[in-house]
mmCIF file of C-alpha atoms and ligand atoms in Angstrom:
data_model
loop_
_atom_site.group_PDB
_atom_site.id
_atom_site.type_symbol
_atom_site.label_atom_id
_atom_site.label_comp_id
_atom_site.label_asym_id
_atom_site.label_seq_id
_atom_site.Cartn_x
_atom_site.Cartn_y
_atom_site.Cartn_z
ATOM 1 C CA UNK A 1 111.004 106.689 74.197
ATOM 2 C CA UNK A 2 112.825 106.760 77.495
ATOM 3 C CA UNK A 3 113.732 103.202 78.778
ATOM 4 C CA UNK A 4 111.007 101.831 80.951
ATOM 5 C CA UNK A 5 111.891 100.948 84.627
ATOM 6 C CA UNK A 6 109.898 99.941 87.702
ATOM 7 C CA UNK A 7 111.038 103.320 89.155
ATOM 8 C CA UNK A 8 112.816 106.031 87.600
ATOM 9 C CA UNK A 9 114.745 107.781 90.431
ATOM 10 C CA UNK A 10 117.239 109.571 88.110
ATOM 11 C CA UNK A 11 114.728 111.449 86.043
ATOM 12 C CA UNK A 12 112.952 112.540 89.276
ATOM 13 C CA UNK A 13 116.248 113.611 90.750
ATOM 14 C CA UNK A 14 117.085 115.701 87.624
ATOM 15 C CA UNK A 15 113.944 117.742 87.994
ATOM 16 C CA UNK A 16 114.939 118.979 91.603
ATOM 17 C CA UNK A 17 118.637 118.483 91.047
ATOM 18 C CA UNK A 18 119.733 122.179 91.986
ATOM 19 C CA UNK A 19 117.950 122.222 95.253
ATOM 20 C CA UNK A 20 119.042 118.851 96.226
ATOM 21 C CA UNK A 21 122.561 119.507 95.332
ATOM 22 C CA UNK A 22 122.795 122.609 97.348
ATOM 23 C CA UNK A 23 121.210 121.241 100.485
ATOM 24 C CA UNK A 24 123.450 118.088 100.327
ATOM 25 C CA UNK A 25 126.507 120.285 99.980
ATOM 26 C CA UNK A 26 125.408 122.557 102.868
ATOM 27 C CA UNK A 27 125.178 119.517 105.110
ATOM 28 C CA UNK A 28 128.675 118.475 104.126
ATOM 29 C CA UNK A 29 130.014 121.892 104.592
ATOM 30 C CA UNK A 30 128.340 122.120 108.005
ATOM 31 C CA UNK A 31 129.714 118.790 109.112
ATOM 32 C CA UNK A 32 126.716 118.147 111.209
ATOM 33 C CA UNK A 33 126.244 114.754 109.688
ATOM 34 C CA UNK A 34 124.387 113.134 112.551
ATOM 35 C CA UNK A 35 121.362 114.700 114.241
ATOM 36 C CA UNK A 36 121.960 118.046 112.575
ATOM 37 C CA UNK A 37 119.387 120.794 112.145
ATOM 38 C CA UNK A 38 118.234 119.006 108.700
ATOM 39 C CA UNK A 39 116.862 116.181 110.803
ATOM 40 C CA UNK A 40 114.938 118.440 113.225
ATOM 41 C CA UNK A 41 113.641 120.552 110.186
ATOM 42 C CA UNK A 42 112.492 117.585 108.176
ATOM 43 C CA UNK A 43 110.774 115.933 111.263
ATOM 44 C CA UNK A 44 108.876 119.189 111.838
ATOM 45 C CA UNK A 45 107.742 119.470 108.305
ATOM 46 C CA UNK A 46 106.724 115.743 108.138
ATOM 47 C CA UNK A 47 104.712 116.399 111.480
ATOM 48 C CA UNK A 48 102.828 119.306 109.697
ATOM 49 C CA UNK A 49 102.158 117.306 106.651
ATOM 50 C CA UNK A 50 100.734 114.366 108.590
ATOM 51 C CA UNK A 51 99.067 116.253 111.174
ATOM 52 C CA UNK A 52 100.646 114.042 113.829
ATOM 53 C CA UNK A 53 102.170 115.179 117.101
ATOM 54 C CA UNK A 54 105.554 113.225 116.876
ATOM 55 C CA UNK A 55 107.653 112.001 114.061
ATOM 56 C CA UNK A 56 110.868 110.177 115.135
ATOM 57 C CA UNK A 57 113.320 109.584 112.369
ATOM 58 C CA UNK A 58 115.321 106.238 112.422
ATOM 59 C CA UNK A 59 117.413 104.162 110.265
ATOM 60 C CA UNK A 60 114.933 102.363 108.087
ATOM 61 C CA UNK A 61 111.478 101.079 107.974
ATOM 62 C CA UNK A 62 112.371 97.571 109.511
ATOM 63 C CA UNK A 63 113.990 99.249 112.414
ATOM 64 C CA UNK A 64 110.850 101.453 112.814
ATOM 65 C CA UNK A 65 108.719 98.340 113.143
ATOM 66 C CA UNK A 66 111.193 96.685 115.544
ATOM 67 C CA UNK A 67 111.353 99.934 117.766
ATOM 68 C CA UNK A 68 107.578 100.151 117.679
ATOM 69 C CA UNK A 69 107.205 96.768 119.283
ATOM 70 C CA UNK A 70 110.232 97.409 121.826
ATOM 71 C CA UNK A 71 108.544 100.628 122.773
ATOM 72 C CA UNK A 72 105.271 98.910 123.520
ATOM 73 C CA UNK A 73 107.125 96.547 125.818
ATOM 74 C CA UNK A 74 106.096 93.455 123.976
ATOM 75 C CA UNK A 75 107.779 90.353 125.343
ATOM 76 C CA UNK A 76 108.518 86.688 123.939
ATOM 77 C CA UNK A 77 105.409 84.770 123.856
ATOM 78 C CA UNK A 78 103.118 87.690 123.174
ATOM 79 C CA UNK A 79 101.267 87.319 120.038
ATOM 80 C CA UNK A 80 101.234 89.897 117.191
ATOM 81 C CA UNK A 81 98.608 89.816 114.381
ATOM 82 C CA UNK A 82 99.503 90.679 110.744
ATOM 83 C CA UNK A 83 98.912 89.388 107.403
ATOM 84 C CA UNK A 84 100.820 86.799 105.219
ATOM 85 C CA UNK A 85 100.667 88.926 102.123
ATOM 86 C CA UNK A 86 103.320 91.508 102.717
ATOM 87 C CA UNK A 87 106.971 92.084 102.604
ATOM 88 C CA UNK A 88 108.979 90.077 105.024
ATOM 89 C CA UNK A 89 110.126 92.800 107.284
ATOM 90 C CA UNK A 90 106.731 93.171 108.839
ATOM 91 C CA UNK A 91 106.780 89.639 110.292
ATOM 92 C CA UNK A 92 110.543 89.252 110.517
ATOM 93 C CA UNK A 93 110.767 91.783 113.448
ATOM 94 C CA UNK A 94 108.000 89.969 115.252
ATOM 95 C CA UNK A 95 110.081 86.809 115.074
ATOM 96 C CA UNK A 96 113.268 88.559 115.840
ATOM 97 C CA UNK A 97 111.849 89.865 119.198
ATOM 98 C CA UNK A 98 110.690 86.310 120.025
ATOM 99 C CA UNK A 99 107.103 87.181 119.660
ATOM 100 C CA UNK A 100 104.671 84.985 117.950
ATOM 101 C CA UNK A 101 103.264 86.035 114.578
ATOM 102 C CA UNK A 102 99.662 85.179 114.057
ATOM 103 C CA UNK A 103 98.310 85.633 110.619
ATOM 104 C CA UNK A 104 94.894 86.798 109.288
ATOM 105 C CA UNK A 105 94.198 86.382 105.673
ATOM 106 C CA UNK A 106 93.660 89.413 103.322
ATOM 107 C CA UNK A 107 90.809 90.464 101.126
ATOM 108 C CA UNK A 108 90.765 89.418 97.521
ATOM 109 C CA UNK A 109 89.899 93.032 96.357
ATOM 110 C CA UNK A 110 92.194 95.342 98.438
ATOM 111 C CA UNK A 111 94.876 92.842 99.313
ATOM 112 C CA UNK A 112 94.687 94.396 102.815
ATOM 113 C CA UNK A 113 93.746 92.666 106.151
ATOM 114 C CA UNK A 114 90.329 90.965 106.110
ATOM 115 C CA UNK A 115 88.827 92.658 109.157
ATOM 116 C CA UNK A 116 86.035 90.176 109.394
ATOM 117 C CA UNK A 117 88.572 87.513 110.373
ATOM 118 C CA UNK A 118 90.524 89.627 113.004
ATOM 119 C CA UNK A 119 88.454 89.073 116.157
ATOM 120 C CA UNK A 120 88.666 85.406 115.855
ATOM 121 C CA UNK A 121 92.538 85.528 115.868
ATOM 122 C CA UNK A 122 92.623 87.601 119.126
ATOM 123 C CA UNK A 123 93.686 85.528 122.244
ATOM 124 C CA UNK A 124 94.656 86.578 125.835
ATOM 125 C CA UNK A 125 98.160 86.713 124.613
ATOM 126 C CA UNK A 126 97.486 89.242 121.748
ATOM 127 C CA UNK A 127 99.439 92.410 122.390
ATOM 128 C CA UNK A 128 99.389 94.194 118.949
ATOM 129 C CA UNK A 129 97.801 94.217 115.565
ATOM 130 C CA UNK A 130 100.033 95.148 112.728
ATOM 131 C CA UNK A 131 97.822 96.240 109.656
ATOM 132 C CA UNK A 132 99.909 96.817 106.410
ATOM 133 C CA UNK A 133 98.584 99.437 104.206
ATOM 134 C CA UNK A 134 99.758 97.329 101.171
ATOM 135 C CA UNK A 135 100.645 98.813 97.844
ATOM 136 C CA UNK A 136 99.281 102.446 98.843
ATOM 137 C CA UNK A 137 95.819 102.110 100.370
ATOM 138 C CA UNK A 138 94.964 102.008 103.890
ATOM 139 C CA UNK A 139 93.379 99.158 105.578
ATOM 140 C CA UNK A 140 89.955 99.430 107.080
ATOM 141 C CA UNK A 141 91.282 101.417 110.172
ATOM 142 C CA UNK A 142 87.828 102.104 111.650
ATOM 143 C CA UNK A 143 87.080 98.391 112.232
ATOM 144 C CA UNK A 144 90.632 97.558 113.287
ATOM 145 C CA UNK A 145 90.768 100.335 115.849
ATOM 146 C CA UNK A 146 87.225 99.426 117.170
ATOM 147 C CA UNK A 147 88.337 95.827 117.690
ATOM 148 C CA UNK A 148 91.770 96.807 119.076
ATOM 149 C CA UNK A 149 90.193 99.147 121.693
ATOM 150 C CA UNK A 150 87.567 96.375 122.733
ATOM 151 C CA UNK A 151 90.436 94.119 123.406
ATOM 152 C CA UNK A 152 92.826 96.504 124.718
ATOM 153 C CA UNK A 153 95.608 95.750 122.101
ATOM 154 C CA UNK A 154 97.837 98.249 120.409
ATOM 155 C CA UNK A 155 97.711 99.010 116.718
ATOM 156 C CA UNK A 156 101.212 99.448 114.829
ATOM 157 C CA UNK A 157 100.514 100.686 111.312
ATOM 158 C CA UNK A 158 102.918 99.425 108.690
ATOM 159 C CA UNK A 159 102.617 102.661 106.493
ATOM 160 C CA UNK A 160 105.896 101.872 104.472
ATOM 161 C CA UNK A 161 103.976 101.655 101.175
ATOM 162 C CA UNK A 162 101.294 104.278 101.849
ATOM 163 C CA UNK A 163 102.661 107.584 103.149
ATOM 164 C CA UNK A 164 100.408 110.353 101.968
ATOM 165 C CA UNK A 165 97.311 108.129 101.618
ATOM 166 C CA UNK A 166 94.295 109.465 103.382
ATOM 167 C CA UNK A 167 91.703 107.425 105.244
ATOM 168 C CA UNK A 168 88.004 108.230 106.716
ATOM 169 C CA UNK A 169 86.841 107.194 110.034
ATOM 170 C CA UNK A 170 83.224 107.885 110.851
ATOM 171 C CA UNK A 171 82.477 111.352 109.567
ATOM 172 C CA UNK A 172 85.765 112.875 110.639
ATOM 173 C CA UNK A 173 87.731 114.800 107.926
ATOM 174 C CA UNK A 174 90.359 112.708 106.027
ATOM 175 C CA UNK A 175 93.378 111.767 108.133
ATOM 176 C CA UNK A 176 96.701 110.693 107.007
ATOM 177 C CA UNK A 177 97.459 106.903 106.967
ATOM 178 C CA UNK A 178 99.935 106.040 109.670
ATOM 179 C CA UNK A 179 98.575 108.476 112.188
ATOM 180 C CA UNK A 180 95.636 106.568 113.589
ATOM 181 C CA UNK A 181 97.202 103.742 115.308
ATOM 182 C CA UNK A 182 99.217 103.646 118.466
ATOM 183 C CA UNK A 183 102.372 103.945 116.422
ATOM 184 C CA UNK A 184 102.817 104.286 112.676
ATOM 185 C CA UNK A 185 105.925 103.243 110.769
ATOM 186 C CA UNK A 186 107.335 104.353 107.456
ATOM 187 C CA UNK A 187 110.303 103.695 105.173
ATOM 188 C CA UNK A 188 112.151 106.105 103.078
ATOM 189 C CA UNK A 189 113.894 103.327 100.898
ATOM 190 C CA UNK A 190 114.721 104.997 97.658
ATOM 191 C CA UNK A 191 111.916 103.394 95.654
ATOM 192 C CA UNK A 192 109.106 104.055 98.403
ATOM 193 C CA UNK A 193 106.770 106.991 97.641
ATOM 194 C CA UNK A 194 108.717 109.468 99.788
ATOM 195 C CA UNK A 195 112.300 107.980 99.245
ATOM 196 C CA UNK A 196 115.788 109.323 100.247
ATOM 197 C CA UNK A 197 119.087 108.489 98.482
ATOM 198 C CA UNK A 198 119.921 105.596 100.823
ATOM 199 C CA UNK A 199 118.103 104.033 103.902
ATOM 200 C CA UNK A 200 115.817 105.907 106.053
ATOM 201 C CA UNK A 201 112.647 105.517 108.185
ATOM 202 C CA UNK A 202 110.515 107.033 110.760
ATOM 203 C CA UNK A 203 107.823 106.389 113.534
ATOM 204 C CA UNK A 204 104.735 108.430 114.073
ATOM 205 C CA UNK A 205 102.743 108.795 117.343
ATOM 206 C CA UNK A 206 100.410 111.182 119.028
ATOM 207 C CA UNK A 207 101.362 109.888 122.402
ATOM 208 C CA UNK A 208 103.930 111.978 124.352
ATOM 209 C CA UNK A 209 105.194 109.160 126.614
ATOM 210 C CA UNK A 210 105.717 106.812 123.511
ATOM 211 C CA UNK A 211 107.539 109.607 121.800
ATOM 212 C CA UNK A 212 109.980 109.939 124.687
ATOM 213 C CA UNK A 213 110.401 106.124 124.767
ATOM 214 C CA UNK A 214 110.962 105.558 121.196
ATOM 215 C CA UNK A 215 113.611 108.449 121.049
ATOM 216 C CA UNK A 216 115.446 106.750 123.862
ATOM 217 C CA UNK A 217 115.268 103.331 122.339
ATOM 218 C CA UNK A 218 116.637 104.483 118.859
ATOM 219 C CA UNK A 219 119.563 106.068 120.839
ATOM 220 C CA UNK A 220 120.985 102.942 122.689
ATOM 221 C CA UNK A 221 118.158 103.128 125.362
ATOM 222 C CA UNK A 222 119.669 106.413 126.556
ATOM 223 C CA UNK A 223 117.290 108.985 128.006
ATOM 224 C CA UNK A 224 120.104 111.004 129.904
ATOM 225 C CA UNK A 225 123.552 111.164 128.201
ATOM 226 C CA UNK A 226 125.357 108.069 129.044
ATOM 227 C CA UNK A 227 122.641 106.637 131.416
ATOM 228 C CA UNK A 228 121.149 103.664 129.610
ATOM 229 C CA UNK A 229 117.770 102.647 131.064
ATOM 230 C CA UNK A 230 117.111 99.925 128.883
ATOM 231 C CA UNK A 231 118.601 97.887 125.969
ATOM 232 C CA UNK A 232 118.054 99.970 122.701
ATOM 233 C CA UNK A 233 119.464 100.080 119.254
ATOM 234 C CA UNK A 234 121.417 102.485 117.123
ATOM 235 C CA UNK A 235 119.056 103.729 114.411
ATOM 236 C CA UNK A 236 118.960 107.266 112.950
ATOM 237 C CA UNK A 237 118.282 109.091 109.825
ATOM 238 C CA UNK A 238 121.491 110.966 108.698
ATOM 239 C CA UNK A 239 121.398 114.686 107.974
ATOM 240 C CA UNK A 240 122.178 114.236 104.214
ATOM 241 C CA UNK A 241 119.119 111.960 103.976
ATOM 242 C CA UNK A 242 116.938 114.312 106.069
ATOM 243 C CA UNK A 243 118.024 117.190 103.763
ATOM 244 C CA UNK A 244 116.965 115.317 100.626
ATOM 245 C CA UNK A 245 113.623 114.053 102.214
ATOM 246 C CA UNK A 246 112.769 117.758 103.163
ATOM 247 C CA UNK A 247 113.096 118.831 99.510
ATOM 248 C CA UNK A 248 111.096 115.841 98.174
ATOM 249 C CA UNK A 249 108.356 116.258 100.927
ATOM 250 C CA UNK A 250 107.388 119.404 99.217
ATOM 251 C CA UNK A 251 106.656 117.460 96.130
ATOM 252 C CA UNK A 252 105.025 114.476 97.659
ATOM 253 C CA UNK A 253 101.465 115.548 96.868
ATOM 254 C CA UNK A 254 102.382 116.019 93.207
ATOM 255 C CA UNK A 255 104.350 112.794 93.063
ATOM 256 C CA UNK A 256 101.187 110.938 94.420
ATOM 257 C CA UNK A 257 99.045 112.758 91.806
ATOM 258 C CA UNK A 258 101.490 111.487 89.020
ATOM 259 C CA UNK A 259 101.217 107.963 90.283
ATOM 260 C CA UNK A 260 97.264 108.214 90.455
ATOM 261 C CA UNK A 261 97.305 109.472 86.871
ATOM 262 C CA UNK A 262 99.398 106.504 85.622
ATOM 263 C CA UNK A 263 97.101 104.105 87.552
ATOM 264 C CA UNK A 264 94.114 105.771 85.939
ATOM 265 C CA UNK A 265 95.588 105.053 82.454
ATOM 266 C CA UNK A 266 96.144 101.508 83.210
ATOM 267 C CA UNK A 267 92.672 101.148 84.680
ATOM 268 C CA UNK A 268 91.086 102.587 81.571
ATOM 269 C CA UNK A 269 93.322 100.409 79.205
ATOM 270 C CA UNK A 270 92.361 97.124 80.971
ATOM 271 C CA UNK A 271 88.851 97.893 82.033
ATOM 272 C CA UNK A 272 86.395 95.062 81.484
ATOM 273 C CA UNK A 273 89.280 92.681 80.179
ATOM 274 C CA UNK A 274 88.319 89.039 80.849
ATOM 275 C CA UNK A 275 91.780 88.088 82.004
ATOM 276 C CA UNK A 276 92.749 91.095 83.868
ATOM 277 C CA UNK A 277 91.412 92.302 87.240
ATOM 278 C CA UNK A 278 92.417 95.934 87.816
ATOM 279 C CA UNK A 279 93.070 97.056 91.424
ATOM 280 C CA UNK A 280 90.216 97.760 93.748
ATOM 281 C CA UNK A 281 90.324 100.781 96.046
ATOM 282 C CA UNK A 282 88.274 100.623 99.160
ATOM 283 C CA UNK A 283 85.642 103.438 99.819
ATOM 284 C CA UNK A 284 87.300 104.641 103.025
ATOM 285 C CA UNK A 285 90.728 105.424 101.718
ATOM 286 C CA UNK A 286 92.674 107.011 98.808
ATOM 287 C CA UNK A 287 95.090 105.136 97.028
ATOM 288 C CA UNK A 288 98.800 106.411 96.400
ATOM 289 C CA UNK A 289 99.856 103.488 94.311
ATOM 290 C CA UNK A 290 103.262 102.490 95.663
ATOM 291 C CA UNK A 291 102.609 99.430 93.323
ATOM 292 C CA UNK A 292 100.094 98.931 90.513
ATOM 293 C CA UNK A 293 99.082 95.480 91.053
ATOM 294 C CA UNK A 294 96.763 93.418 88.782
ATOM 295 C CA UNK A 295 95.315 89.916 88.942
ATOM 296 C CA UNK A 296 95.669 87.723 85.912
ATOM 297 C CA UNK A 297 93.139 85.009 85.344
ATOM 298 C CA UNK A 298 94.017 82.037 83.118
ATOM 299 C CA UNK A 299 97.305 83.571 81.845
ATOM 300 C CA UNK A 300 100.729 81.947 81.992
ATOM 301 C CA UNK A 301 102.101 84.699 84.125
ATOM 302 C CA UNK A 302 105.790 83.570 83.945
ATOM 303 C CA UNK A 303 105.895 83.495 80.095
ATOM 304 C CA UNK A 304 104.053 86.848 79.963
ATOM 305 C CA UNK A 305 106.674 88.316 82.207
ATOM 306 C CA UNK A 306 109.495 86.790 80.203
ATOM 307 C CA UNK A 307 107.946 88.219 77.000
ATOM 308 C CA UNK A 308 107.480 91.741 78.457
ATOM 309 C CA UNK A 309 111.031 91.719 79.535
ATOM 310 C CA UNK A 310 112.079 90.976 75.924
ATOM 311 C CA UNK A 311 109.961 94.069 74.957
ATOM 312 C CA UNK A 312 111.700 96.138 77.647
ATOM 313 C CA UNK A 313 108.977 96.316 80.101
ATOM 314 C CA UNK A 314 109.735 95.074 83.692
ATOM 315 C CA UNK A 315 106.877 93.262 85.212
ATOM 316 C CA UNK A 316 107.272 92.058 88.834
ATOM 317 C CA UNK A 317 105.644 89.795 91.229
ATOM 318 C CA UNK A 318 104.880 91.205 94.755
ATOM 319 C CA UNK A 319 104.879 88.797 96.367
ATOM 320 C CA UNK A 320 105.422 85.356 95.032
ATOM 321 C CA UNK A 321 105.415 83.391 98.215
ATOM 322 C CA UNK A 322 103.062 83.830 101.171
ATOM 323 C CA UNK A 323 104.849 84.534 104.466
ATOM 324 C CA UNK A 324 103.305 81.547 106.285
ATOM 325 C CA UNK A 325 104.919 79.307 103.660
ATOM 326 C CA UNK A 326 108.341 80.794 103.839
ATOM 327 C CA UNK A 327 111.247 78.560 105.292
ATOM 328 C CA UNK A 328 111.877 81.166 107.939
ATOM 329 C CA UNK A 329 108.508 80.632 109.635
ATOM 330 C CA UNK A 330 108.525 76.877 109.121
ATOM 331 C CA UNK A 331 108.549 76.569 112.994
ATOM 332 C CA UNK A 332 105.105 78.246 113.125
ATOM 333 C CA UNK A 333 103.748 75.069 111.468
ATOM 334 C CA UNK A 334 101.417 76.608 109.160
ATOM 335 C CA UNK A 335 100.489 74.790 105.963
ATOM 336 C CA UNK A 336 99.225 75.252 102.437
ATOM 337 C CA UNK A 337 95.562 76.048 102.430
ATOM 338 C CA UNK A 338 95.699 77.996 105.714
ATOM 339 C CA UNK A 339 95.223 81.231 104.031
ATOM 340 C CA UNK A 340 93.719 80.738 100.745
ATOM 341 C CA UNK A 341 93.056 84.270 99.643
ATOM 342 C CA UNK A 342 96.735 85.087 100.119
ATOM 343 C CA UNK A 343 97.878 81.919 98.427
ATOM 344 C CA UNK A 344 95.691 82.486 95.375
ATOM 345 C CA UNK A 345 97.028 86.068 95.124
ATOM 346 C CA UNK A 346 100.665 84.910 95.211
ATOM 347 C CA UNK A 347 99.808 82.740 92.114
ATOM 348 C CA UNK A 348 98.072 85.482 90.086
ATOM 349 C CA UNK A 349 99.367 88.953 90.857
ATOM 350 C CA UNK A 350 101.789 91.049 88.582
ATOM 351 C CA UNK A 351 102.766 94.589 89.207
ATOM 352 C CA UNK A 352 103.531 97.052 86.306
ATOM 353 C CA UNK A 353 105.932 99.998 86.395
ATOM 354 C CA UNK A 354 104.548 102.864 88.386
ATOM 355 C CA UNK A 355 106.434 106.033 89.359
ATOM 356 C CA UNK A 356 106.339 109.738 89.020
ATOM 357 C CA UNK A 357 108.115 110.011 85.775
ATOM 358 C CA UNK A 358 105.956 107.773 83.377
ATOM 359 C CA UNK A 359 104.937 109.613 80.316
ATOM 360 C CA UNK A 360 101.968 108.961 77.884
ATOM 361 C CA UNK A 361 104.199 107.497 75.355
ATOM 362 C CA UNK A 362 105.543 104.892 77.769
ATOM 363 C CA UNK A 363 102.117 104.229 79.276
ATOM 364 C CA UNK A 364 100.745 103.609 75.711
ATOM 365 C CA UNK A 365 103.695 101.180 75.041
ATOM 366 C CA UNK A 366 103.290 99.364 78.324
ATOM 367 C CA UNK A 367 99.423 98.829 78.079
ATOM 368 C CA UNK A 368 99.483 97.862 74.287
ATOM 369 C CA UNK A 369 102.185 95.308 74.735
ATOM 370 C CA UNK A 370 100.827 93.951 77.860
ATOM 371 C CA UNK A 371 97.372 93.436 76.219
ATOM 372 C CA UNK A 372 98.955 91.716 73.254
ATOM 373 C CA UNK A 373 101.033 89.564 75.651
ATOM 374 C CA UNK A 374 97.876 88.606 77.547
ATOM 375 C CA UNK A 375 96.320 87.522 74.281
ATOM 376 C CA UNK A 376 99.485 85.549 73.546
ATOM 377 C CA UNK A 377 99.630 83.508 76.807
ATOM 378 C CA UNK A 378 96.083 83.024 77.855
HETATM 379 C C1 PLP B 401 109.800 98.630 102.437
HETATM 380 C C2 PLP B 401 108.969 97.884 103.519
HETATM 381 C C3 PLP B 401 109.328 97.722 104.881
HETATM 382 C C4 PLP B 401 110.828 97.900 105.333
HETATM 383 O O1 PLP B 401 111.412 99.146 105.086
HETATM 384 P P1 PLP B 401 113.053 99.258 104.953
HETATM 385 O O2 PLP B 401 113.291 100.698 104.948
HETATM 386 O O3 PLP B 401 113.317 98.654 103.558
HETATM 387 O O4 PLP B 401 113.627 98.647 106.081
HETATM 388 C C5 PLP B 401 108.543 97.140 105.779
HETATM 389 N N1 PLP B 401 107.260 96.932 105.453
HETATM 390 C C6 PLP B 401 106.764 97.091 104.186
HETATM 391 C C7 PLP B 401 105.386 96.767 103.843
HETATM 392 C C8 PLP B 401 107.591 97.630 103.165
HETATM 393 O O5 PLP B 401 107.191 97.769 101.952
#
């Protein structure tokens, strides 16, 4: 059996090695390392894939979120609503810009923003809502957009974990996650569902004026060469990463299907178990399983993880500490008990290996040992 990893980027690379190698060598030979034709080509192919008017590549997913907030002209004191059950980057950039993060708890089933609590969090200072499509399924965008429109606030989708997921709004055909809000943000970090071989990210928008503004901000606030109209940043996707992403984009749907197959295998193996709650997918979205995250009931989670590690199976906790209880946000004066669903999730979730290269033998090994470990530590 192949060793089991949370993600197996090497096996995935070996299946497309010839094409990747020749495209990368071409970039090196061309010496158009920054803003070369590969960047433009990938951008266009991603626009077609997502059915979105503009894709603006940038340096990483965190920058994408930062630049989105800068492009919307958010100012210190403005409030931005997000959830406390996510990766730090989402809320980190809110703090970095001097904006005030306001949290809304998540749903117990989907782990995504509980939209029934959203409207109560909106104040006259609210300027944006940042729904995070956590672990690979979309938030309830229909409701989020309705509330955002009603109150005239922008929506920045954190789509770093859900590229390729599809969401239904009213009776429209399915639309790609990240393309419904004012701006969508994604990350091409290697382990993400569409990952490059280094850092990378992008913003999506259907708004021509925002597209122009974002392109200026990622390029030192420069709209005309050496005329800087505003303070920007230096954030770009390099040509080698764009070439790699352009190859991998052609495989994205097949990669998503492989993740969904693995998730289905896990779901079947754990169905109805009294100590295991399998992931719930909302009716309005597909799930691209960036993570396969279970809830354990009455199980000694840390001993189980230790035991699985000894058996050669990595099991991770995403995320062990709610953002409102992180030291970095102590100044917001939140307390334990403020977001009970998030806090309960932090205490009971575990994520199993999920990637495009898991085979039946590995899945069998993981599930049978996981079930045995649950018996041992419940
Ligand atoms: C990965 C991730 C980010 C940040 O992306 P980087 O490319 O690592 O900067 C932001 N938000 C979420 C939800 C993520 O998973």
